[in-house]
């Protein structure tokens, strides 16, 4: 890898190998063991958009697992209350739930904060541009770095139980509200 990448942050500063390595080193050991960091480091100098898409795909897979940890019963009830596709079993989350709906469900359950939900929605939109699903806009390297940074900071560096039990009152259905409410 070279010392500096051709990525310029909006404030005009270059993204250095050191800052990228720092982000990669914050990824949880589970994903390190799967070789994610090595694959991303190999791809980054030659195809940054593919490297960032790998990180986002890993983040989405990680969210699926975190929803399973929270529990299918909770996911099922929240999906119903927020008019998301129905959930009956683990496979519905692991195999059948679209990325768009998964990000929304992760927020509704409380795995993601609102600001994190918005950032991941933006990453999803950028990814569609990178995959040429939308011909009206072409993503630039700054967008790839946004996916890179957001995927790591919001999902891949966070332990599954960091927020999985953080169901605050805005996420708890009325049927689960304490009687004192």
Short mmCIF file of N, CA, C and O in Angstrom, two decimals, residues 2-138:
data_model
loop_
_atom_site.label_atom_id
_atom_site.label_comp_id
_atom_site.label_asym_id
_atom_site.label_seq_id
_atom_site.Cartn_x
_atom_site.Cartn_y
_atom_site.Cartn_z
N UNK A 2 0.36 2.28 -0.60
CA UNK A 2 1.08 3.54 -0.61
C UNK A 2 0.83 4.29 0.68
O UNK A 2 -0.09 3.98 1.43
N UNK A 3 1.64 5.32 0.94
CA UNK A 3 1.49 6.10 2.17
C UNK A 3 0.23 6.96 2.18
O UNK A 3 -0.35 7.20 3.19
N UNK A 4 -0.17 7.49 1.02
CA UNK A 4 -1.36 8.33 0.96
C UNK A 4 -2.27 7.85 -0.16
O UNK A 4 -1.81 7.40 -1.19
N UNK A 5 -3.55 7.95 0.09
CA UNK A 5 -4.53 7.58 -0.91
C UNK A 5 -5.05 8.84 -1.56
O UNK A 5 -4.95 9.93 -1.03
N UNK A 6 -5.63 8.69 -2.72
CA UNK A 6 -6.17 9.82 -3.47
C UNK A 6 -7.58 10.16 -3.00
O UNK A 6 -8.49 10.30 -3.80
N UNK A 7 -7.77 10.24 -1.72
CA UNK A 7 -9.07 10.59 -1.16
C UNK A 7 -8.90 11.89 -0.40
O UNK A 7 -8.03 12.02 0.45
N UNK A 8 -9.72 12.85 -0.72
CA UNK A 8 -9.67 14.15 -0.05
C UNK A 8 -10.97 14.34 0.72
O UNK A 8 -12.06 14.22 0.18
N UNK A 9 -10.85 14.62 2.00
CA UNK A 9 -12.04 14.88 2.82
C UNK A 9 -12.64 16.22 2.39
O UNK A 9 -11.96 17.06 1.81
N UNK A 10 -13.92 16.43 2.71
CA UNK A 10 -14.56 17.70 2.34
C UNK A 10 -13.82 18.94 2.83
O UNK A 10 -13.87 19.97 2.19
N UNK A 11 -13.08 18.82 3.93
CA UNK A 11 -12.35 20.00 4.43
C UNK A 11 -11.01 20.18 3.71
O UNK A 11 -10.23 21.05 4.06
N UNK A 12 -10.72 19.34 2.70
CA UNK A 12 -9.51 19.50 1.89
C UNK A 12 -8.32 18.70 2.37
O UNK A 12 -7.28 18.69 1.72
N UNK A 13 -8.42 18.00 3.50
CA UNK A 13 -7.29 17.23 4.02
C UNK A 13 -7.25 15.86 3.37
O UNK A 13 -8.28 15.26 3.08
N UNK A 14 -6.04 15.36 3.13
CA UNK A 14 -5.89 14.02 2.57
C UNK A 14 -6.14 12.97 3.64
O UNK A 14 -5.89 13.19 4.82
N UNK A 15 -6.62 11.83 3.20
CA UNK A 15 -6.78 10.68 4.08
C UNK A 15 -5.49 9.88 3.97
O UNK A 15 -5.11 9.44 2.89
N UNK A 16 -4.81 9.69 5.08
CA UNK A 16 -3.53 8.99 5.06
C UNK A 16 -3.71 7.52 5.37
O UNK A 16 -4.73 7.09 5.90
N UNK A 17 -2.67 6.77 5.06
CA UNK A 17 -2.65 5.34 5.37
C UNK A 17 -2.84 5.14 6.87
O UNK A 17 -3.53 4.22 7.30
N UNK A 18 -2.28 6.03 7.66
CA UNK A 18 -2.38 5.92 9.12
C UNK A 18 -3.83 6.06 9.57
O UNK A 18 -4.31 5.28 10.39
N UNK A 19 -4.56 7.03 9.03
CA UNK A 19 -5.95 7.20 9.46
C UNK A 19 -6.82 6.04 9.01
O UNK A 19 -7.71 5.61 9.73
N UNK A 20 -6.54 5.49 7.83
CA UNK A 20 -7.29 4.33 7.35
C UNK A 20 -6.95 3.11 8.20
O UNK A 20 -7.83 2.36 8.60
N UNK A 21 -5.67 2.92 8.50
CA UNK A 21 -5.27 1.80 9.35
C UNK A 21 -5.91 1.90 10.73
O UNK A 21 -6.31 0.89 11.31
N UNK A 22 -5.99 3.12 11.26
CA UNK A 22 -6.63 3.32 12.56
C UNK A 22 -8.08 2.87 12.55
O UNK A 22 -8.55 2.22 13.49
N UNK A 23 -8.80 3.22 11.49
CA UNK A 23 -10.20 2.77 11.37
C UNK A 23 -10.27 1.25 11.25
O UNK A 23 -11.08 0.60 11.91
N UNK A 24 -9.44 0.67 10.40
CA UNK A 24 -9.46 -0.78 10.22
C UNK A 24 -9.13 -1.51 11.52
O UNK A 24 -9.71 -2.55 11.81
N UNK A 25 -8.22 -0.95 12.30
CA UNK A 25 -7.85 -1.59 13.57
C UNK A 25 -8.95 -1.53 14.62
O UNK A 25 -8.90 -2.25 15.60
N UNK A 26 -9.96 -0.69 14.41
CA UNK A 26 -11.07 -0.62 15.37
C UNK A 26 -12.14 -1.67 15.09
O UNK A 26 -13.08 -1.83 15.87
N UNK A 27 -12.01 -2.41 14.00
CA UNK A 27 -12.97 -3.48 13.68
C UNK A 27 -12.84 -4.59 14.70
O UNK A 27 -11.73 -4.98 15.09
N UNK A 28 -13.97 -5.11 15.17
CA UNK A 28 -13.99 -6.16 16.18
C UNK A 28 -13.20 -7.40 15.75
O UNK A 28 -13.14 -7.73 14.56
N UNK A 29 -12.60 -8.11 16.70
CA UNK A 29 -11.81 -9.30 16.39
C UNK A 29 -12.56 -10.35 15.58
O UNK A 29 -11.95 -11.03 14.75
N UNK A 30 -13.86 -10.48 15.77
CA UNK A 30 -14.65 -11.45 15.01
C UNK A 30 -14.45 -11.25 13.51
O UNK A 30 -14.23 -12.19 12.76
N UNK A 31 -14.51 -9.99 13.07
CA UNK A 31 -14.36 -9.70 11.64
C UNK A 31 -12.91 -9.78 11.19
O UNK A 31 -12.63 -10.11 10.05
N UNK A 32 -11.98 -9.50 12.09
CA UNK A 32 -10.56 -9.68 11.75
C UNK A 32 -10.28 -11.14 11.45
O UNK A 32 -9.56 -11.48 10.52
N UNK A 33 -10.87 -12.01 12.27
CA UNK A 33 -10.69 -13.45 12.09
C UNK A 33 -11.24 -13.95 10.76
O UNK A 33 -10.81 -14.98 10.26
N UNK A 34 -12.18 -13.23 10.20
CA UNK A 34 -12.76 -13.62 8.91
C UNK A 34 -11.96 -13.06 7.73
O UNK A 34 -12.33 -13.24 6.58
N UNK A 35 -10.85 -12.38 8.03
CA UNK A 35 -9.98 -11.87 6.96
C UNK A 35 -10.49 -10.61 6.28
O UNK A 35 -9.99 -10.22 5.23
N UNK A 36 -11.47 -9.94 6.88
CA UNK A 36 -12.05 -8.75 6.27
C UNK A 36 -11.01 -7.65 6.07
O UNK A 36 -10.92 -7.05 5.00
N UNK A 37 -10.20 -7.39 7.08
CA UNK A 37 -9.23 -6.30 7.01
C UNK A 37 -8.22 -6.56 5.89
O UNK A 37 -7.92 -5.67 5.10
N UNK A 38 -7.72 -7.79 5.80
CA UNK A 38 -6.74 -8.11 4.75
C UNK A 38 -7.32 -7.93 3.37
O UNK A 38 -6.68 -7.39 2.46
N UNK A 39 -8.57 -8.37 3.17
CA UNK A 39 -9.21 -8.21 1.86
C UNK A 39 -9.39 -6.74 1.51
O UNK A 39 -9.14 -6.31 0.39
N UNK A 40 -9.82 -5.95 2.51
CA UNK A 40 -10.04 -4.52 2.27
C UNK A 40 -8.70 -3.82 1.99
O UNK A 40 -8.62 -3.00 1.08
N UNK A 41 -7.67 -4.15 2.73
CA UNK A 41 -6.35 -3.54 2.49
C UNK A 41 -5.82 -3.86 1.10
O UNK A 41 -5.19 -3.02 0.47
N UNK A 42 -6.06 -5.08 0.62
CA UNK A 42 -5.62 -5.44 -0.74
C UNK A 42 -6.40 -4.67 -1.80
O UNK A 42 -5.85 -4.26 -2.81
N UNK A 43 -7.68 -4.49 -1.59
CA UNK A 43 -8.53 -3.83 -2.58
C UNK A 43 -8.41 -2.31 -2.58
O UNK A 43 -8.55 -1.68 -3.62
N UNK A 44 -8.17 -1.72 -1.44
CA UNK A 44 -8.23 -0.27 -1.29
C UNK A 44 -7.38 0.50 -2.30
O UNK A 44 -7.88 1.43 -2.93
N UNK A 45 -6.13 0.14 -2.52
CA UNK A 45 -5.32 0.93 -3.47
C UNK A 45 -5.75 0.77 -4.94
O UNK A 45 -5.56 1.66 -5.73
N UNK A 46 -6.36 -0.37 -5.28
CA UNK A 46 -6.70 -0.61 -6.68
C UNK A 46 -8.17 -0.40 -7.01
O UNK A 46 -8.52 -0.07 -8.13
N UNK A 47 -9.05 -0.61 -6.03
CA UNK A 47 -10.49 -0.47 -6.25
C UNK A 47 -11.18 -0.05 -4.95
O UNK A 47 -11.80 -0.87 -4.28
N UNK A 48 -11.06 1.24 -4.58
CA UNK A 48 -11.61 1.69 -3.30
C UNK A 48 -13.11 1.46 -3.16
O UNK A 48 -13.59 1.15 -2.08
N UNK A 49 -13.86 1.58 -4.25
CA UNK A 49 -15.31 1.40 -4.12
C UNK A 49 -15.65 -0.05 -3.76
O UNK A 49 -16.54 -0.30 -2.95
N UNK A 50 -14.93 -1.02 -4.32
CA UNK A 50 -15.17 -2.43 -3.97
C UNK A 50 -14.77 -2.70 -2.52
O UNK A 50 -15.45 -3.45 -1.81
N UNK A 51 -13.69 -2.09 -2.08
CA UNK A 51 -13.26 -2.27 -0.68
C UNK A 51 -14.34 -1.74 0.27
O UNK A 51 -14.68 -2.39 1.26
N UNK A 52 -14.89 -0.59 -0.07
CA UNK A 52 -15.92 0.00 0.79
C UNK A 52 -17.21 -0.79 0.74
O UNK A 52 -17.90 -0.93 1.75
N UNK A 53 -17.54 -1.33 -0.42
CA UNK A 53 -18.73 -2.17 -0.52
C UNK A 53 -18.59 -3.43 0.33
O UNK A 53 -19.55 -3.89 0.94
N UNK A 54 -17.38 -3.98 0.38
CA UNK A 54 -17.16 -5.15 1.25
C UNK A 54 -17.41 -4.80 2.72
O UNK A 54 -18.00 -5.59 3.46
N UNK A 55 -16.95 -3.63 3.13
CA UNK A 55 -17.18 -3.21 4.51
C UNK A 55 -18.67 -3.01 4.78
O UNK A 55 -19.18 -3.42 5.82
N UNK A 56 -19.37 -2.39 3.86
CA UNK A 56 -20.81 -2.18 4.05
C UNK A 56 -21.54 -3.52 4.07
O UNK A 56 -22.43 -3.73 4.91
N UNK A 57 -21.19 -4.43 3.19
CA UNK A 57 -21.82 -5.75 3.20
C UNK A 57 -21.59 -6.46 4.53
O UNK A 57 -22.50 -7.09 5.08
N UNK A 58 -20.37 -6.35 5.08
CA UNK A 58 -20.08 -6.94 6.38
C UNK A 58 -20.91 -6.27 7.47
O UNK A 58 -21.43 -6.93 8.37
N UNK A 59 -21.06 -4.95 7.39
CA UNK A 59 -21.85 -4.22 8.38
C UNK A 59 -23.31 -4.66 8.33
O UNK A 59 -23.95 -4.85 9.38
N UNK A 60 -23.85 -4.85 7.15
CA UNK A 60 -25.25 -5.29 7.01
C UNK A 60 -25.41 -6.70 7.57
O UNK A 60 -26.37 -6.99 8.29
N UNK A 61 -24.47 -7.57 7.25
CA UNK A 61 -24.52 -8.93 7.82
C UNK A 61 -24.46 -8.87 9.35
O UNK A 61 -25.17 -9.58 10.04
N UNK A 62 -23.61 -8.00 9.87
CA UNK A 62 -23.47 -7.84 11.31
C UNK A 62 -24.77 -7.35 11.94
O UNK A 62 -25.17 -7.83 13.00
N UNK A 63 -25.45 -6.42 11.29
CA UNK A 63 -26.75 -5.95 11.80
C UNK A 63 -27.76 -7.10 11.84
O UNK A 63 -28.55 -7.20 12.79
N UNK A 64 -27.75 -7.94 10.82
CA UNK A 64 -28.66 -9.10 10.81
C UNK A 64 -28.43 -9.96 12.05
O UNK A 64 -29.38 -10.36 12.74
N UNK A 65 -27.16 -10.23 12.36
CA UNK A 65 -26.85 -11.04 13.54
C UNK A 65 -27.24 -10.35 14.83
O UNK A 65 -27.70 -10.99 15.77
N UNK A 66 -27.08 -9.04 14.90
CA UNK A 66 -27.45 -8.29 16.10
C UNK A 66 -28.96 -8.33 16.32
O UNK A 66 -29.42 -8.40 17.46
N UNK A 67 -29.74 -8.29 15.26
CA UNK A 67 -31.19 -8.39 15.40
C UNK A 67 -31.57 -9.76 15.94
O UNK A 67 -32.44 -9.88 16.82
N UNK A 68 -30.90 -10.80 15.48
CA UNK A 68 -31.16 -12.16 15.99
C UNK A 68 -30.84 -12.21 17.48
O UNK A 68 -31.57 -12.82 18.26
N UNK A 69 -29.76 -11.55 17.90
CA UNK A 69 -29.39 -11.53 19.32
C UNK A 69 -30.47 -10.83 20.14
O UNK A 69 -30.84 -11.28 21.22
N UNK A 70 -31.00 -9.72 19.63
CA UNK A 70 -32.08 -9.02 20.34
C UNK A 70 -33.28 -9.94 20.51
O UNK A 70 -33.90 -9.97 21.56
N UNK A 71 -33.59 -10.71 19.48
CA UNK A 71 -34.68 -11.68 19.57
C UNK A 71 -35.72 -11.51 18.47
O UNK A 71 -36.15 -10.40 18.19
N UNK A 72 -36.11 -12.63 17.90
CA UNK A 72 -37.09 -12.62 16.83
C UNK A 72 -38.44 -12.14 17.33
O UNK A 72 -39.17 -11.45 16.61
N UNK A 73 -38.79 -12.45 18.57
CA UNK A 73 -40.09 -12.00 19.08
C UNK A 73 -40.18 -10.48 19.12
O UNK A 73 -41.20 -9.89 18.72
N UNK A 74 -39.12 -9.82 19.53
CA UNK A 74 -39.10 -8.35 19.55
C UNK A 74 -39.09 -7.81 18.13
O UNK A 74 -39.83 -6.89 17.79
N UNK A 75 -38.25 -8.40 17.27
CA UNK A 75 -38.18 -7.96 15.87
C UNK A 75 -39.53 -8.11 15.18
O UNK A 75 -39.96 -7.23 14.42
N UNK A 76 -40.20 -9.21 15.45
CA UNK A 76 -41.51 -9.48 14.85
C UNK A 76 -42.52 -8.41 15.25
O UNK A 76 -43.24 -7.86 14.41
N UNK A 77 -42.56 -8.09 16.54
CA UNK A 77 -43.52 -7.10 17.03
C UNK A 77 -43.21 -5.70 16.49
O UNK A 77 -44.12 -4.97 16.08
N UNK A 78 -41.95 -5.33 16.48
CA UNK A 78 -41.57 -4.00 15.99
C UNK A 78 -41.82 -3.89 14.49
O UNK A 78 -42.30 -2.86 14.01
N UNK A 79 -41.51 -4.94 13.74
CA UNK A 79 -41.78 -4.93 12.30
C UNK A 79 -43.27 -4.72 12.05
O UNK A 79 -43.66 -3.93 11.18
N UNK A 80 -44.09 -5.41 12.81
CA UNK A 80 -45.56 -5.27 12.65
C UNK A 80 -46.00 -3.86 12.99
O UNK A 80 -46.78 -3.24 12.25
N UNK A 81 -45.52 -3.31 14.11
CA UNK A 81 -45.93 -1.98 14.55
C UNK A 81 -45.49 -0.86 13.61
O UNK A 81 -46.10 0.19 13.56
N UNK A 82 -44.41 -1.10 12.86
CA UNK A 82 -43.88 -0.06 11.95
C UNK A 82 -44.11 -0.40 10.48
O UNK A 82 -43.47 0.19 9.61
N UNK A 83 -45.02 -1.37 10.25
CA UNK A 83 -45.42 -1.74 8.89
C UNK A 83 -44.24 -2.15 8.01
O UNK A 83 -44.17 -1.81 6.83
N UNK A 84 -43.31 -2.88 8.62
CA UNK A 84 -42.19 -3.46 7.89
C UNK A 84 -42.58 -4.89 7.50
O UNK A 84 -43.54 -5.44 8.05
N UNK A 85 -41.88 -5.51 6.57
CA UNK A 85 -42.21 -6.90 6.21
C UNK A 85 -42.22 -7.80 7.44
O UNK A 85 -41.44 -7.62 8.37
N UNK A 86 -43.12 -8.78 7.42
CA UNK A 86 -43.29 -9.64 8.59
C UNK A 86 -42.06 -10.51 8.83
O UNK A 86 -41.30 -10.83 7.92
N UNK A 87 -41.92 -10.88 10.09
CA UNK A 87 -40.81 -11.73 10.53
C UNK A 87 -41.41 -12.87 11.34
O UNK A 87 -42.18 -12.63 12.28
N UNK A 88 -41.05 -14.08 10.98
CA UNK A 88 -41.54 -15.26 11.71
C UNK A 88 -40.39 -16.08 12.28
O UNK A 88 -40.55 -16.74 13.30
N UNK A 89 -39.25 -16.07 11.60
CA UNK A 89 -38.12 -16.91 12.01
C UNK A 89 -36.80 -16.23 11.67
O UNK A 89 -36.79 -15.24 10.93
N UNK A 90 -35.71 -16.75 12.20
CA UNK A 90 -34.37 -16.19 11.96
C UNK A 90 -34.07 -16.01 10.47
O UNK A 90 -33.50 -15.00 10.07
N UNK A 91 -34.47 -16.97 9.65
CA UNK A 91 -34.18 -16.92 8.22
C UNK A 91 -34.79 -15.70 7.55
O UNK A 91 -34.27 -15.20 6.55
N UNK A 92 -35.91 -15.22 8.08
CA UNK A 92 -36.52 -14.01 7.51
C UNK A 92 -35.56 -12.84 7.60
O UNK A 92 -35.47 -12.02 6.69
N UNK A 93 -34.83 -12.75 8.71
CA UNK A 93 -33.84 -11.69 8.89
C UNK A 93 -32.55 -12.01 8.13
O UNK A 93 -32.00 -11.16 7.44
N UNK A 94 -32.07 -13.23 8.26
CA UNK A 94 -30.78 -13.61 7.69
C UNK A 94 -30.78 -13.69 6.17
O UNK A 94 -29.75 -13.43 5.54
N UNK A 95 -31.92 -14.03 5.57
CA UNK A 95 -31.92 -14.28 4.13
C UNK A 95 -32.91 -13.43 3.34
O UNK A 95 -32.66 -13.13 2.18
N UNK A 96 -34.04 -13.07 3.92
CA UNK A 96 -35.12 -12.49 3.14
C UNK A 96 -35.34 -11.00 3.32
O UNK A 96 -36.08 -10.40 2.55
N UNK A 97 -34.74 -10.39 4.31
CA UNK A 97 -34.99 -8.98 4.59
C UNK A 97 -34.09 -8.10 3.72
O UNK A 97 -32.87 -8.29 3.71
N UNK A 98 -34.67 -7.13 3.04
CA UNK A 98 -33.86 -6.24 2.19
C UNK A 98 -32.97 -5.36 3.07
O UNK A 98 -33.26 -5.13 4.24
N UNK A 99 -31.90 -4.86 2.48
CA UNK A 99 -30.98 -3.99 3.20
C UNK A 99 -31.70 -2.75 3.70
O UNK A 99 -31.53 -2.34 4.85
N UNK A 100 -32.52 -2.16 2.87
CA UNK A 100 -33.27 -0.96 3.25
C UNK A 100 -34.13 -1.22 4.49
O UNK A 100 -34.09 -0.46 5.46
N UNK A 101 -34.89 -2.30 4.47
CA UNK A 101 -35.76 -2.64 5.61
C UNK A 101 -34.95 -3.05 6.83
O UNK A 101 -35.34 -2.77 7.97
N UNK A 102 -33.83 -3.71 6.63
CA UNK A 102 -32.98 -4.12 7.74
C UNK A 102 -32.43 -2.93 8.50
O UNK A 102 -32.41 -2.91 9.73
N UNK A 103 -31.97 -1.92 7.78
CA UNK A 103 -31.46 -0.70 8.41
C UNK A 103 -32.57 -0.04 9.22
O UNK A 103 -32.36 0.38 10.36
N UNK A 104 -33.76 0.02 8.64
CA UNK A 104 -34.90 0.63 9.34
C UNK A 104 -35.26 -0.17 10.59
O UNK A 104 -35.47 0.39 11.67
N UNK A 105 -35.32 -1.48 10.48
CA UNK A 105 -35.63 -2.33 11.63
C UNK A 105 -34.57 -2.18 12.72
O UNK A 105 -34.91 -2.12 13.91
N UNK A 106 -33.31 -2.09 12.33
CA UNK A 106 -32.23 -1.92 13.31
C UNK A 106 -32.41 -0.63 14.12
O UNK A 106 -32.14 -0.60 15.32
N UNK A 107 -32.88 0.41 13.46
CA UNK A 107 -33.17 1.66 14.16
C UNK A 107 -34.39 1.50 15.06
O UNK A 107 -34.38 1.89 16.22
N UNK A 108 -35.45 0.92 14.53
CA UNK A 108 -36.70 0.77 15.29
C UNK A 108 -36.51 -0.09 16.53
O UNK A 108 -37.13 0.14 17.56
N UNK A 109 -35.64 -1.08 16.44
CA UNK A 109 -35.35 -1.95 17.59
C UNK A 109 -34.49 -1.22 18.62
O UNK A 109 -34.59 -1.48 19.80
N UNK A 110 -33.66 -0.31 18.17
CA UNK A 110 -32.78 0.41 19.09
C UNK A 110 -31.32 0.05 18.94
O UNK A 110 -30.49 0.49 19.73
N UNK A 111 -30.98 -0.75 17.94
CA UNK A 111 -29.58 -1.09 17.70
C UNK A 111 -28.85 0.14 17.17
O UNK A 111 -27.69 0.36 17.50
N UNK A 112 -29.53 0.92 16.35
CA UNK A 112 -28.95 2.14 15.79
C UNK A 112 -29.64 3.36 16.38
O UNK A 112 -30.85 3.36 16.59
N UNK A 113 -28.86 4.41 16.64
CA UNK A 113 -29.42 5.71 16.99
C UNK A 113 -29.90 6.37 15.70
O UNK A 113 -29.52 5.97 14.60
N UNK A 114 -30.70 7.41 15.83
CA UNK A 114 -31.24 8.08 14.65
C UNK A 114 -30.12 8.59 13.72
O UNK A 114 -30.18 8.42 12.51
N UNK A 115 -29.09 9.20 14.29
CA UNK A 115 -27.99 9.72 13.45
C UNK A 115 -27.27 8.58 12.73
O UNK A 115 -26.87 8.72 11.58
N UNK A 116 -27.12 7.44 13.40
CA UNK A 116 -26.48 6.28 12.78
C UNK A 116 -27.37 5.71 11.68
O UNK A 116 -26.88 5.30 10.61
N UNK A 117 -28.66 5.66 11.92
CA UNK A 117 -29.63 5.19 10.93
C UNK A 117 -29.54 6.04 9.66
O UNK A 117 -29.50 5.52 8.55
N UNK A 118 -29.49 7.36 9.86
CA UNK A 118 -29.40 8.27 8.71
C UNK A 118 -28.10 8.06 7.93
O UNK A 118 -28.08 8.06 6.71
N UNK A 119 -26.99 7.87 8.65
CA UNK A 119 -25.71 7.64 7.98
C UNK A 119 -25.71 6.33 7.18
O UNK A 119 -25.23 6.29 6.05
N UNK A 120 -26.28 5.27 7.77
CA UNK A 120 -26.31 4.00 7.04
C UNK A 120 -27.27 4.07 5.86
O UNK A 120 -27.01 3.44 4.82
N UNK A 121 -28.36 4.81 6.00
CA UNK A 121 -29.25 5.00 4.85
C UNK A 121 -28.49 5.70 3.72
O UNK A 121 -28.62 5.34 2.55
N UNK A 122 -27.69 6.69 4.07
CA UNK A 122 -26.88 7.39 3.07
C UNK A 122 -25.86 6.44 2.43
O UNK A 122 -25.65 6.46 1.22
N UNK A 123 -25.26 5.58 3.24
CA UNK A 123 -24.32 4.59 2.71
C UNK A 123 -25.02 3.67 1.71
O UNK A 123 -24.47 3.34 0.66
N UNK A 124 -26.23 3.26 2.05
CA UNK A 124 -27.00 2.40 1.16
C UNK A 124 -27.28 3.11 -0.16
O UNK A 124 -27.14 2.52 -1.23
N UNK A 125 -27.64 4.39 -0.10
CA UNK A 125 -27.87 5.16 -1.32
C UNK A 125 -26.60 5.28 -2.16
O UNK A 125 -26.64 5.13 -3.38
N UNK A 126 -25.48 5.52 -1.51
CA UNK A 126 -24.21 5.62 -2.23
C UNK A 126 -23.87 4.28 -2.87
O UNK A 126 -23.44 4.21 -4.01
N UNK A 127 -24.09 3.20 -2.12
CA UNK A 127 -23.79 1.87 -2.66
C UNK A 127 -24.60 1.60 -3.93
O UNK A 127 -24.09 1.03 -4.89
N UNK A 128 -25.86 2.01 -3.95
CA UNK A 128 -26.66 1.85 -5.16
C UNK A 128 -26.00 2.58 -6.32
O UNK A 128 -25.97 2.08 -7.45
N UNK A 129 -25.46 3.78 -6.05
CA UNK A 129 -24.76 4.53 -7.09
C UNK A 129 -23.51 3.78 -7.56
O UNK A 129 -23.23 3.72 -8.75
N UNK A 130 -22.78 3.21 -6.62
CA UNK A 130 -21.56 2.48 -6.98
C UNK A 130 -21.87 1.24 -7.80
O UNK A 130 -21.07 0.81 -8.62
N UNK A 131 -23.03 0.66 -7.57
CA UNK A 131 -23.42 -0.54 -8.31
C UNK A 131 -24.15 -0.19 -9.60
O UNK A 131 -24.68 -1.06 -10.26
N UNK A 132 -24.20 1.08 -9.91
CA UNK A 132 -24.83 1.57 -11.14
C UNK A 132 -26.32 1.27 -11.21
O UNK A 132 -26.86 1.07 -12.28
N UNK A 133 -26.96 1.20 -10.04
CA UNK A 133 -28.41 1.02 -10.02
C UNK A 133 -29.11 2.34 -10.33
O UNK A 133 -30.26 2.37 -10.70
N UNK A 134 -28.39 3.43 -10.13
CA UNK A 134 -28.96 4.76 -10.36
C UNK A 134 -28.00 5.51 -11.28
O UNK A 134 -26.91 5.88 -10.88
N UNK A 135 -28.41 5.75 -12.51
CA UNK A 135 -27.53 6.39 -13.49
C UNK A 135 -27.51 7.91 -13.39
O UNK A 135 -26.78 8.57 -14.12
N UNK A 136 -28.33 8.48 -12.51
CA UNK A 136 -28.38 9.94 -12.42
C UNK A 136 -27.23 10.53 -11.61
O UNK A 136 -26.95 11.70 -11.68
N UNK A 137 -26.58 9.73 -10.82
CA UNK A 137 -25.51 10.22 -9.95
C UNK A 137 -24.40 9.19 -9.91
O UNK A 137 -24.66 8.00 -9.76
N UNK A 138 -23.19 9.64 -10.04
CA UNK A 138 -22.06 8.73 -9.93
C UNK A 138 -21.29 9.05 -8.65
O UNK A 138 -20.89 10.19 -8.43
#
